[in-house]
PDB file of C-alpha atoms in Angstrom:
ATOM      1  CA  MET A  27       7.054 -23.191 -20.489  1.00 46.00           C
ATOM      2  CA  SER A  28       8.655 -26.407 -21.810  1.00 52.00           C
ATOM      3  CA  THR A  29       8.316 -30.624 -21.173  1.00 67.00           C
ATOM      4  CA  SER A  30      12.081 -30.145 -20.825  1.00 84.00           C
ATOM      5  CA  VAL A  31      14.554 -30.944 -18.103  1.00 92.00           C
ATOM      6  CA  TYR A  32      18.039 -30.460 -17.468  1.00 95.00           C
ATOM      7  CA  THR A  33      19.591 -34.576 -16.639  1.00 95.00           C
ATOM      8  CA  GLU A  34      20.859 -35.202 -12.795  1.00 94.00           C
ATOM      9  CA  ALA A  35      24.734 -34.141 -14.371  1.00 94.00           C
ATOM     10  CA  GLN A  36      23.107 -30.935 -15.462  1.00 96.00           C
ATOM     11  CA  LEU A  37      21.391 -29.828 -12.258  1.00 95.00           C
ATOM     12  CA  GLY A  38      24.356 -30.882  -9.963  1.00 94.00           C
ATOM     13  CA  GLN A  39      27.255 -28.046 -11.887  1.00 96.00           C
ATOM     14  CA  TYR A  40      24.185 -25.502 -11.539  1.00 97.00           C
ATOM     15  CA  PHE A  41      23.866 -25.595  -8.149  1.00 96.00           C
ATOM     16  CA  ASP A  42      27.670 -25.187  -8.128  1.00 96.00           C
ATOM     17  CA  HIS A  43      27.646 -22.317 -10.081  1.00 97.00           C
ATOM     18  CA  ILE A  44      25.160 -20.281  -7.862  1.00 97.00           C
ATOM     19  CA  ALA A  45      26.716 -21.572  -5.219  1.00 94.00           C
ATOM     20  CA  PHE A  46      23.625 -23.775  -3.587  1.00 92.00           C
ATOM     21  CA  PRO A  47      24.598 -25.142   0.073  1.00 82.00           C
ATOM     22  CA  ARG A  48      24.322 -28.670   0.861  1.00 71.00           C
ATOM     23  CA  THR A  49      23.115 -27.890   3.847  1.00 67.00           C
ATOM     24  CA  VAL A  50      19.957 -27.099   2.536  1.00 62.00           C
ATOM     25  CA  PRO A  51      16.965 -29.278   3.616  1.00 59.00           C
ATOM     26  CA  ASN A  52      15.989 -31.550   1.096  1.00 60.00           C
ATOM     27  CA  GLN A  53      13.355 -30.519  -1.859  1.00 56.00           C
ATOM     28  CA  ALA A  54      10.983 -33.530  -1.096  1.00 56.00           C
ATOM     29  CA  GLU A  55      10.810 -32.257   2.766  1.00 57.00           C
ATOM     30  CA  ASN A  56      11.274 -29.132   3.084  1.00 58.00           C
ATOM     31  CA  THR A  57       9.909 -27.719  -0.436  1.00 89.00           C
ATOM     32  CA  LEU A  58       9.287 -23.820  -0.237  1.00 94.00           C
ATOM     33  CA  ASP A  59      11.667 -23.264   1.582  1.00 92.00           C
ATOM     34  CA  PHE A  60      14.245 -25.379  -0.927  1.00 94.00           C
ATOM     35  CA  LEU A  61      12.468 -22.876  -3.850  1.00 96.00           C
ATOM     36  CA  ALA A  62      13.128 -19.949  -1.734  1.00 95.00           C
ATOM     37  CA  GLU A  63      17.065 -20.395  -1.023  1.00 94.00           C
ATOM     38  CA  LEU A  64      17.119 -21.103  -4.656  1.00 96.00           C
ATOM     39  CA  GLN A  65      15.790 -18.410  -6.116  1.00 97.00           C
ATOM     40  CA  LYS A  66      18.020 -16.487  -3.777  1.00 96.00           C
ATOM     41  CA  ARG A  67      21.249 -18.051  -4.397  1.00 96.00           C
ATOM     42  CA  ASN A  68      19.490 -17.679  -8.680  1.00 97.00           C
ATOM     43  CA  LEU A  69      20.053 -14.446  -8.332  1.00 97.00           C
ATOM     44  CA  THR A  70      22.483 -13.872  -6.622  1.00 97.00           C
ATOM     45  CA  ARG A  71      25.039 -15.544  -9.177  1.00 97.00           C
ATOM     46  CA  VAL A  72      22.813 -15.115 -12.454  1.00 98.00           C
ATOM     47  CA  PRO A  73      22.417 -11.829 -13.443  1.00 98.00           C
ATOM     48  CA  PHE A  74      19.787 -10.289 -14.969  1.00 98.00           C
ATOM     49  CA  GLU A  75      21.374  -8.613 -17.982  1.00 98.00           C
ATOM     50  CA  SER A  76      21.206  -7.529 -22.363  1.00 97.00           C
ATOM     51  CA  VAL A  77      24.444  -7.831 -22.587  1.00 97.00           C
ATOM     52  CA  SER A  78      24.315 -10.413 -25.514  1.00 97.00           C
ATOM     53  CA  LEU A  79      22.519  -7.961 -27.652  1.00 97.00           C
ATOM     54  CA  HIS A  80      24.927  -5.569 -27.831  1.00 97.00           C
ATOM     55  CA  TYR A  81      28.455  -7.907 -27.497  1.00 97.00           C
ATOM     56  CA  SER A  82      27.395 -10.218 -30.174  1.00 94.00           C
ATOM     57  CA  ARG A  83      27.170 -10.196 -34.483  1.00 90.00           C
ATOM     58  CA  ARG A  84      24.274 -12.424 -33.872  1.00 89.00           C
ATOM     59  CA  ARG A  85      22.837 -10.939 -31.611  1.00 91.00           C
ATOM     60  CA  LEU A  86      18.790 -13.193 -31.875  1.00 93.00           C
ATOM     61  CA  LEU A  87      18.838 -15.456 -27.550  1.00 96.00           C
ATOM     62  CA  SER A  88      17.698 -18.623 -28.090  1.00 97.00           C
ATOM     63  CA  LEU A  89      14.802 -20.026 -25.238  1.00 97.00           C
ATOM     64  CA  ASP A  90      16.187 -22.942 -25.662  1.00 97.00           C
ATOM     65  CA  PRO A  91      16.288 -25.242 -22.928  1.00 97.00           C
ATOM     66  CA  GLU A  92      19.926 -26.191 -23.642  1.00 97.00           C
ATOM     67  CA  ASP A  93      20.744 -24.023 -25.191  1.00 97.00           C
ATOM     68  CA  LEU A  94      20.178 -21.604 -22.385  1.00 98.00           C
ATOM     69  CA  PHE A  95      22.238 -24.302 -19.917  1.00 98.00           C
ATOM     70  CA  ALA A  96      25.075 -23.321 -21.652  1.00 98.00           C
ATOM     71  CA  LYS A  97      24.652 -19.497 -21.771  1.00 98.00           C
ATOM     72  CA  ILE A  98      24.150 -18.528 -18.262  1.00 98.00           C
ATOM     73  CA  VAL A  99      25.614 -21.786 -16.860  1.00 98.00           C
ATOM     74  CA  THR A 100      28.158 -23.384 -19.054  1.00 97.00           C
ATOM     75  CA  ASN A 101      29.498 -19.753 -20.438  1.00 96.00           C
ATOM     76  CA  SER A 102      28.287 -17.804 -17.465  1.00 97.00           C
ATOM     77  CA  ARG A 103      25.911 -15.163 -18.660  1.00 97.00           C
ATOM     78  CA  GLY A 104      22.153 -13.866 -17.712  1.00 97.00           C
ATOM     79  CA  GLY A 105      19.765 -13.348 -19.627  1.00 97.00           C
ATOM     80  CA  TYR A 106      16.962 -10.816 -20.238  1.00 97.00           C
ATOM     81  CA  CYS A 107      13.483 -11.762 -18.700  1.00 96.00           C
ATOM     82  CA  MET A 108      12.220 -14.147 -20.693  1.00 97.00           C
ATOM     83  CA  GLU A 109      15.663 -16.259 -21.116  1.00 98.00           C
ATOM     84  CA  VAL A 110      16.375 -16.401 -17.181  1.00 98.00           C
ATOM     85  CA  ASN A 111      12.841 -17.155 -16.276  1.00 98.00           C
ATOM     86  CA  ALA A 112      11.960 -19.973 -19.094  1.00 98.00           C
ATOM     87  CA  PHE A 113      16.510 -21.536 -16.777  1.00 98.00           C
ATOM     88  CA  PHE A 114      14.673 -20.911 -14.596  1.00 98.00           C
ATOM     89  CA  GLY A 115      11.461 -22.912 -15.298  1.00 97.00           C
ATOM     90  CA  THR A 116      13.063 -25.485 -16.630  1.00 97.00           C
ATOM     91  CA  VAL A 117      15.163 -26.188 -13.568  1.00 96.00           C
ATOM     92  CA  LEU A 118      12.177 -26.416 -11.036  1.00 96.00           C
ATOM     93  CA  ARG A 119      10.216 -29.394 -13.846  1.00 95.00           C
ATOM     94  CA  SER A 120      13.975 -30.894 -13.321  1.00 95.00           C
ATOM     95  CA  LEU A 121      13.582 -30.722 -10.460  1.00 94.00           C
ATOM     96  CA  GLY A 122       9.813 -32.264  -9.955  1.00 93.00           C
ATOM     97  CA  PHE A 123       7.881 -29.087  -9.381  1.00 95.00           C
ATOM     98  CA  THR A 124       5.007 -28.918 -11.208  1.00 95.00           C
ATOM     99  CA  LEU A 125       4.295 -24.374 -12.417  1.00 97.00           C
ATOM    100  CA  ILE A 126       3.510 -22.294 -14.790  1.00 97.00           C
ATOM    101  CA  SER A 127       5.268 -20.151 -17.373  1.00 98.00           C
ATOM    102  CA  ALA A 128       2.581 -17.801 -17.556  1.00 98.00           C
ATOM    103  CA  GLY A 129       2.950 -13.987 -19.926  1.00 98.00           C
ATOM    104  CA  ALA A 130       2.652  -9.809 -18.008  1.00 98.00           C
ATOM    105  CA  ARG A 131       2.711  -6.265 -18.456  1.00 97.00           C
ATOM    106  CA  VAL A 132       5.286  -4.558 -17.786  1.00 96.00           C
ATOM    107  CA  ASN A 133       4.069  -1.269 -16.399  1.00 96.00           C
ATOM    108  CA  GLY A 134       6.028   1.585 -17.905  1.00 91.00           C
ATOM    109  CA  ARG A 135       5.368   5.867 -19.006  1.00 90.00           C
ATOM    110  CA  SER A 136       2.120   6.312 -20.044  1.00 89.00           C
ATOM    111  CA  GLY A 137       0.514   2.808 -18.617  1.00 92.00           C
ATOM    112  CA  TYR A 138       1.095  -1.090 -19.510  1.00 95.00           C
ATOM    113  CA  LYS A 139       2.176  -2.347 -22.830  1.00 93.00           C
ATOM    114  CA  GLY A 140       2.313  -6.025 -24.199  1.00 94.00           C
ATOM    115  CA  TRP A 141       3.412  -9.188 -23.417  1.00 96.00           C
ATOM    116  CA  ASP A 142       6.844  -8.168 -22.716  1.00 95.00           C
ATOM    117  CA  HIS A 143       7.549 -10.001 -19.285  1.00 97.00           C
ATOM    118  CA  MET A 144       7.538 -14.001 -18.211  1.00 98.00           C
ATOM    119  CA  VAL A 145       7.145 -15.044 -14.847  1.00 98.00           C
ATOM    120  CA  ASN A 146       6.565 -17.977 -13.449  1.00 98.00           C
ATOM    121  CA  ILE A 147       3.611 -19.246 -11.140  1.00 98.00           C
ATOM    122  CA  VAL A 148       4.577 -22.587  -8.900  1.00 97.00           C
ATOM    123  CA  THR A 149       1.965 -24.203  -6.946  1.00 96.00           C
ATOM    124  CA  ILE A 150       2.974 -26.642  -3.391  1.00 96.00           C
ATOM    125  CA  ASP A 151       0.298 -28.174  -1.587  1.00 93.00           C
ATOM    126  CA  GLN A 152      -1.795 -26.685  -3.809  1.00 94.00           C
ATOM    127  CA  LYS A 153      -0.947 -22.747  -3.196  1.00 96.00           C
ATOM    128  CA  SER A 154       0.127 -21.032  -6.360  1.00 98.00           C
ATOM    129  CA  TYR A 155       3.155 -19.135  -5.764  1.00 98.00           C
ATOM    130  CA  LEU A 156       4.771 -16.167  -8.033  1.00 98.00           C
ATOM    131  CA  VAL A 157       8.610 -17.141  -8.942  1.00 98.00           C
ATOM    132  CA  ASP A 158      10.537 -14.066 -10.974  1.00 98.00           C
ATOM    133  CA  VAL A 159      14.153 -14.103 -10.553  1.00 98.00           C
ATOM    134  CA  ALA A 160      14.493 -12.205 -13.601  1.00 97.00           C
ATOM    135  CA  TYR A 161      13.335  -8.362 -13.617  1.00 96.00           C
ATOM    136  CA  GLY A 162      15.591  -7.065 -11.880  1.00 90.00           C
ATOM    137  CA  SER A 163      16.518  -4.740  -8.728  1.00 90.00           C
ATOM    138  CA  ASN A 164      13.334  -4.231  -7.884  1.00 92.00           C
ATOM    139  CA  GLY A 165      11.893  -7.670  -8.754  1.00 94.00           C
ATOM    140  CA  PRO A 166      11.235 -10.094  -5.407  1.00 95.00           C
ATOM    141  CA  TYR A 167      13.322 -12.152  -3.900  1.00 95.00           C
ATOM    142  CA  HIS A 168      11.530 -14.599  -2.383  1.00 96.00           C
ATOM    143  CA  PRO A 169       8.265 -16.792  -4.005  1.00 98.00           C
ATOM    144  CA  ILE A 170       5.194 -14.381  -3.397  1.00 98.00           C
ATOM    145  CA  PRO A 171       1.812 -16.248  -2.314  1.00 98.00           C
ATOM    146  CA  LEU A 172      -0.728 -14.879  -4.575  1.00 98.00           C
ATOM    147  CA  GLU A 173      -3.081 -13.955  -2.226  1.00 97.00           C
ATOM    148  CA  PRO A 174      -4.263 -10.681  -2.090  1.00 95.00           C
ATOM    149  CA  ASP A 175      -3.469  -7.243  -1.173  1.00 96.00           C
ATOM    150  CA  ILE A 176      -0.750  -9.408   0.697  1.00 96.00           C
ATOM    151  CA  GLU A 177       2.663  -7.495   1.017  1.00 97.00           C
ATOM    152  CA  PHE A 178       5.884  -7.981   2.097  1.00 96.00           C
ATOM    153  CA  ASN A 179       9.435  -7.869   2.292  1.00 94.00           C
ATOM    154  CA  GLY A 180      11.259  -6.900   0.232  1.00 93.00           C
ATOM    155  CA  ILE A 181      15.753  -6.586   0.063  1.00 92.00           C
ATOM    156  CA  TYR A 182      16.093  -4.060   3.266  1.00 90.00           C
ATOM    157  CA  PRO A 183      13.838  -1.823   3.596  1.00 93.00           C
ATOM    158  CA  ALA A 184      12.483  -1.860  -0.381  1.00 94.00           C
ATOM    159  CA  GLN A 185       9.260  -3.395  -0.166  1.00 96.00           C
ATOM    160  CA  GLY A 186       6.258  -4.847  -1.580  1.00 97.00           C
ATOM    161  CA  LYS A 187       2.532  -5.780  -2.575  1.00 97.00           C
ATOM    162  CA  LEU A 188       0.575  -8.215  -4.543  1.00 98.00           C
ATOM    163  CA  GLU A 189      -2.808  -7.873  -5.714  1.00 98.00           C
ATOM    164  CA  TYR A 190      -6.222  -7.952  -7.692  1.00 98.00           C
ATOM    165  CA  LYS A 191      -7.584  -5.859  -9.187  1.00 97.00           C
ATOM    166  CA  ALA A 192      -8.221  -4.552 -13.506  1.00 96.00           C
ATOM    167  CA  LEU A 193      -5.904  -2.137 -14.630  1.00 96.00           C
ATOM    168  CA  PRO A 194      -7.105   1.739 -15.891  1.00 93.00           C
ATOM    169  CA  GLN A 195      -6.331   0.220 -19.605  1.00 94.00           C
ATOM    170  CA  HIS A 196      -9.493  -2.666 -19.327  1.00 95.00           C
ATOM    171  CA  THR A 197     -12.563  -1.942 -21.177  1.00 96.00           C
ATOM    172  CA  ASP A 198     -14.239  -4.955 -19.266  1.00 96.00           C
ATOM    173  CA  PRO A 199     -15.222  -3.812 -15.656  1.00 90.00           C
ATOM    174  CA  LYS A 200     -14.986  -7.727 -14.299  1.00 96.00           C
ATOM    175  CA  GLN A 201     -11.747  -8.016 -15.925  1.00 96.00           C
ATOM    176  CA  ARG A 202      -8.681  -9.205 -12.980  1.00 97.00           C
ATOM    177  CA  VAL A 203      -5.068  -9.114 -12.545  1.00 98.00           C
ATOM    178  CA  TRP A 204      -1.955  -9.574 -10.712  1.00 98.00           C
ATOM    179  CA  VAL A 205      -0.312  -6.306 -10.065  1.00 98.00           C
ATOM    180  CA  PHE A 206       2.439  -6.449  -8.329  1.00 98.00           C
ATOM    181  CA  SER A 207       3.955  -3.515  -6.858  1.00 98.00           C
ATOM    182  CA  SER A 208       6.905  -2.082  -4.686  1.00 97.00           C
ATOM    183  CA  ARG A 209       8.491   1.067  -3.018  1.00 96.00           C
ATOM    184  CA  PRO A 210      11.939   1.347  -2.082  1.00 94.00           C
ATOM    185  CA  ASP A 211      11.084   2.375   1.499  1.00 93.00           C
ATOM    186  CA  ALA A 212       7.714   2.603   3.953  1.00 94.00           C
ATOM    187  CA  ASP A 213       7.720   6.028   3.106  1.00 94.00           C
ATOM    188  CA  ALA A 214       7.184   5.863  -0.375  1.00 96.00           C
ATOM    189  CA  ALA A 215       4.518   6.094  -2.929  1.00 97.00           C
ATOM    190  CA  TRP A 216       3.745   2.416  -4.149  1.00 97.00           C
ATOM    191  CA  LYS A 217       4.318   1.737  -8.040  1.00 97.00           C
ATOM    192  CA  GLU A 218       2.821  -0.597 -10.195  1.00 97.00           C
ATOM    193  CA  GLU A 219       5.650  -2.724 -11.102  1.00 97.00           C
ATOM    194  CA  TYR A 220       3.822  -5.401 -14.008  1.00 98.00           C
ATOM    195  CA  ALA A 221       0.787  -6.900 -13.832  1.00 98.00           C
ATOM    196  CA  PHE A 222       0.059 -11.123 -14.907  1.00 98.00           C
ATOM    197  CA  VAL A 223      -2.439 -13.761 -14.959  1.00 97.00           C
ATOM    198  CA  GLU A 224      -2.621 -17.647 -13.962  1.00 97.00           C
ATOM    199  CA  THR A 225      -3.691 -18.739 -17.780  1.00 97.00           C
ATOM    200  CA  GLU A 226      -0.115 -20.501 -19.279  1.00 98.00           C
ATOM    201  CA  PHE A 227       1.742 -19.070 -21.395  1.00 98.00           C
ATOM    202  CA  PHE A 228       3.188 -21.644 -24.306  1.00 97.00           C
ATOM    203  CA  PRO A 229       6.435 -21.433 -25.742  1.00 94.00           C
ATOM    204  CA  GLY A 230       5.387 -20.328 -29.074  1.00 96.00           C
ATOM    205  CA  ASP A 231       3.148 -17.057 -27.637  1.00 97.00           C
ATOM    206  CA  PHE A 232       7.342 -16.391 -26.027  1.00 97.00           C
ATOM    207  CA  GLU A 233       8.495 -16.885 -28.914  1.00 97.00           C
ATOM    208  CA  ILE A 234       7.000 -13.735 -30.375  1.00 97.00           C
ATOM    209  CA  MET A 235       7.064 -11.757 -27.174  1.00 97.00           C
ATOM    210  CA  ASN A 236      10.926 -12.703 -27.645  1.00 96.00           C
ATOM    211  CA  MET A 237      11.068 -11.012 -31.346  1.00 96.00           C
ATOM    212  CA  MET A 238       9.853  -8.155 -29.204  1.00 95.00           C
ATOM    213  CA  THR A 239      11.623  -7.246 -27.602  1.00 95.00           C
ATOM    214  CA  MET A 240      15.031  -8.509 -28.342  1.00 96.00           C
ATOM    215  CA  THR A 241      14.737  -7.050 -32.273  1.00 95.00           C
ATOM    216  CA  ALA A 242      12.342  -3.562 -31.369  1.00 94.00           C
ATOM    217  CA  PRO A 243      14.066  -0.066 -31.855  1.00 93.00           C
ATOM    218  CA  GLN A 244      12.591   0.970 -28.551  1.00 92.00           C
ATOM    219  CA  SER A 245      13.546  -2.304 -26.608  1.00 94.00           C
ATOM    220  CA  LEU A 246      15.341  -0.737 -23.874  1.00 94.00           C
ATOM    221  CA  PHE A 247      17.545  -3.959 -23.887  1.00 96.00           C
ATOM    222  CA  VAL A 248      18.627  -3.035 -27.298  1.00 96.00           C
ATOM    223  CA  GLN A 249      18.985   0.635 -26.091  1.00 96.00           C
ATOM    224  CA  THR A 250      20.904   0.264 -23.777  1.00 96.00           C
ATOM    225  CA  VAL A 251      23.265  -2.264 -22.344  1.00 97.00           C
ATOM    226  CA  ILE A 252      21.793  -2.880 -18.259  1.00 98.00           C
ATOM    227  CA  ALA A 253      23.377  -5.704 -16.256  1.00 98.00           C
ATOM    228  CA  THR A 254      22.384  -6.274 -12.223  1.00 98.00           C
ATOM    229  CA  ARG A 255      22.479  -8.961  -9.221  1.00 97.00           C
ATOM    230  CA  ILE A 256      21.385  -8.888  -5.941  1.00 97.00           C
ATOM    231  CA  LEU A 257      23.575  -9.561  -2.650  1.00 96.00           C
ATOM    232  CA  LEU A 258      23.813 -10.916   0.340  1.00 94.00           C
ATOM    233  CA  ASN A 259      25.027 -10.763   3.339  1.00 91.00           C
ATOM    234  CA  GLN A 260      28.035 -12.003   4.226  1.00 87.00           C
ATOM    235  CA  GLN A 261      27.396 -13.370   8.409  1.00 88.00           C
ATOM    236  CA  ASP A 262      23.790 -14.345   7.616  1.00 89.00           C
ATOM    237  CA  GLY A 263      24.017 -14.835   4.184  1.00 86.00           C
ATOM    238  CA  GLU A 264      20.137 -13.189   3.433  1.00 91.00           C
ATOM    239  CA  PRO A 265      19.965  -9.631   0.677  1.00 93.00           C
ATOM    240  CA  GLU A 266      21.256  -7.172   0.901  1.00 94.00           C
ATOM    241  CA  GLY A 267      21.528  -5.066  -1.537  1.00 96.00           C
ATOM    242  CA  VAL A 268      22.588  -5.280  -5.147  1.00 97.00           C
ATOM    243  CA  ILE A 269      24.623  -4.399  -7.954  1.00 97.00           C
ATOM    244  CA  ILE A 270      23.736  -2.565 -11.128  1.00 97.00           C
ATOM    245  CA  LEU A 271      25.615  -1.289 -14.466  1.00 98.00           C
ATOM    246  CA  PHE A 272      23.087   0.884 -17.336  1.00 97.00           C
ATOM    247  CA  LYS A 273      25.116   1.953 -19.017  1.00 96.00           C
ATOM    248  CA  ASN A 274      28.819   4.001 -18.630  1.00 96.00           C
ATOM    249  CA  TYR A 275      27.697   3.613 -14.880  1.00 96.00           C
ATOM    250  CA  ILE A 276      28.124   0.365 -11.519  1.00 97.00           C
ATOM    251  CA  LYS A 277      26.005   1.931  -8.983  1.00 97.00           C
ATOM    252  CA  ARG A 278      25.473  -0.431  -5.583  1.00 96.00           C
ATOM    253  CA  ARG A 279      23.116   0.616  -2.974  1.00 95.00           C
ATOM    254  CA  ILE A 280      22.454  -0.981   0.691  1.00 95.00           C
ATOM    255  CA  ARG A 281      20.509  -0.930   2.666  1.00 89.00           C
ATOM    256  CA  LYS A 282      19.590   2.982   2.096  1.00 87.00           C
ATOM    257  CA  HIS A 283      22.780   4.386   0.927  1.00 92.00           C
ATOM    258  CA  THR A 284      22.960   4.266  -3.410  1.00 93.00           C
ATOM    259  CA  GLU A 285      26.484   4.880  -4.637  1.00 96.00           C
ATOM    260  CA  ILE A 286      28.215   5.064  -8.042  1.00 97.00           C
ATOM    261  CA  ILE A 287      31.122   2.690  -7.546  1.00 95.00           C
ATOM    262  CA  GLN A 288      32.885   3.312 -10.856  1.00 96.00           C
ATOM    263  CA  THR A 289      32.154   5.791 -13.615  1.00 96.00           C
ATOM    264  CA  LEU A 290      32.369   3.467 -17.198  1.00 97.00           C
ATOM    265  CA  THR A 291      34.708   5.757 -19.477  1.00 95.00           C
ATOM    266  CA  THR A 292      36.733   3.791 -22.154  1.00 95.00           C
ATOM    267  CA  GLU A 293      34.692   0.600 -23.411  1.00 96.00           C
ATOM    268  CA  ASP A 294      37.301  -1.434 -22.389  1.00 96.00           C
ATOM    269  CA  GLU A 295      36.699  -0.144 -18.701  1.00 97.00           C
ATOM    270  CA  ARG A 296      33.151  -1.419 -19.230  1.00 97.00           C
ATOM    271  CA  VAL A 297      33.699  -5.382 -20.088  1.00 97.00           C
ATOM    272  CA  GLY A 298      35.822  -4.874 -17.451  1.00 97.00           C
ATOM    273  CA  ALA A 299      32.715  -3.918 -15.277  1.00 98.00           C
ATOM    274  CA  LEU A 300      31.312  -7.522 -16.447  1.00 98.00           C
ATOM    275  CA  LYS A 301      34.032  -9.832 -15.751  1.00 97.00           C
ATOM    276  CA  ASP A 302      34.427  -8.083 -12.106  1.00 97.00           C
ATOM    277  CA  TYR A 303      30.654  -7.435 -10.602  1.00 97.00           C
ATOM    278  CA  PHE A 304      28.867  -9.605 -12.636  1.00 98.00           C
ATOM    279  CA  PHE A 305      30.627 -12.857 -13.960  1.00 96.00           C
ATOM    280  CA  ILE A 306      30.947 -12.305 -17.416  1.00 98.00           C
ATOM    281  CA  GLU A 307      34.282 -12.449 -19.372  1.00 97.00           C
ATOM    282  CA  LEU A 308      33.459 -11.466 -23.408  1.00 97.00           C
ATOM    283  CA  LYS A 309      35.848 -12.709 -25.496  1.00 96.00           C
ATOM    284  CA  PRO A 310      37.551 -10.363 -27.894  1.00 96.00           C
ATOM    285  CA  GLU A 311      35.172 -11.279 -31.051  1.00 96.00           C
ATOM    286  CA  GLU A 312      32.354 -10.283 -28.562  1.00 96.00           C
ATOM    287  CA  GLN A 313      33.960  -6.818 -27.593  1.00 96.00           C
ATOM    288  CA  ARG A 314      34.153  -6.615 -31.211  1.00 96.00           C
ATOM    289  CA  ALA A 315      31.227  -6.769 -31.633  1.00 96.00           C
ATOM    290  CA  ILE A 316      29.608  -2.704 -29.931  1.00 97.00           C
ATOM    291  CA  ARG A 317      31.648  -0.960 -32.185  1.00 95.00           C
ATOM    292  CA  GLY A 318      28.958   1.888 -34.482  1.00 94.00           C
ATOM    293  CA  LEU A 319      26.015   0.576 -31.650  1.00 95.00           C
ATOM    294  CA  PRO A 320      24.290   3.567 -30.358  1.00 95.00           C
ATOM    295  CA  SER A 321      24.542   1.644 -27.536  1.00 96.00           C
ATOM    296  CA  GLU A 322      29.010   1.173 -27.530  1.00 96.00           C
ATOM    297  CA  LEU A 323      30.006   3.279 -24.797  1.00 90.00           C
ATOM    298  CA  LYS A 324      31.262   7.217 -24.717  1.00 79.00           C
ATOM    299  CA  THR A 325      32.529   9.696 -23.090  1.00 67.00           C
ATOM    300  CA  GLY A 326      30.365  12.813 -21.333  1.00 54.00           C
ATOM    301  CA  GLU A 327      27.065  10.719 -21.342  1.00 54.00           C
ATOM    302  CA  ALA A 328      24.729  11.779 -18.357  1.00 51.00           C
ATOM    303  CA  GLU A 329      24.181  10.162 -15.261  1.00 51.00           C
ATOM    304  CA  PRO A 330      20.855   7.368 -15.544  1.00 50.00           C
ATOM    305  CA  SER A 331      17.714   8.104 -13.726  1.00 44.00           C
ATOM    306  CA  GLY A 332      16.782   4.490 -13.849  1.00 44.00           C
ATOM    307  CA  LEU A 333      17.238   0.977 -12.650  1.00 46.00           C
ATOM    308  CA  ALA A 334      18.135   2.336  -9.345  1.00 44.00           C
TER     309      ALA A 334
END
């Protein structure tokens, strides 16, 4: 997305922020393993979230690499897809990886929407991989080779699949895109999550996409306070579940067990949950910024059905 790179000092600060183990082989020695560990650690420490669209007077999100570094590393925040994937793409370029940033369409209730998601496609030893650190609880947590009809493990027992095919909305039957699907376990039906292309998108493309996503009243991120991140097993360091904040609930999903671990009845409780579960500490003026918005926490909200 950008030719900007982070300095060695910034990369060191980032590694410390995500608790990147210094025992991992050097990037030049084992590139794919290094990338996989980096992606996993980023998903653990940098939440997928919409907090700044609700707890901010400005409610405008910058995709400038330096602004993203300040937000994500210095101020311990996360962001939605275009923020976190743009940031992670800049980290990878700074480490010497070859990649492009591309657009994706999320599959909504009435079919595929416009360009509203961002992914990175990384090339290692002349092989391309989907790398996505900002899709929420159903996204991939490790690099996925761009191979048609490949199936792979998600966070157990979830599974993922990648296909290369036409979409129902295509009017030209020769069109093909990559389609990422997921299912919660081997007995469930596949759900197409999003479709992406191998065409490089420019910063200006994402600026247009970002404007729609952060300002449109129908945008999920504008409507709803969301935060998710993956959880690692303490023994083997592998992903074992996700923690999710959606409106006024905190849900934890580990293996096949999903439970509501906290119901949030006040804004103070939600602010506390963001700190406790997602490392996000809001200043008093940020906490006050949500007052009067439709997303301000009110009692009696129904249990959410999404993002679980």
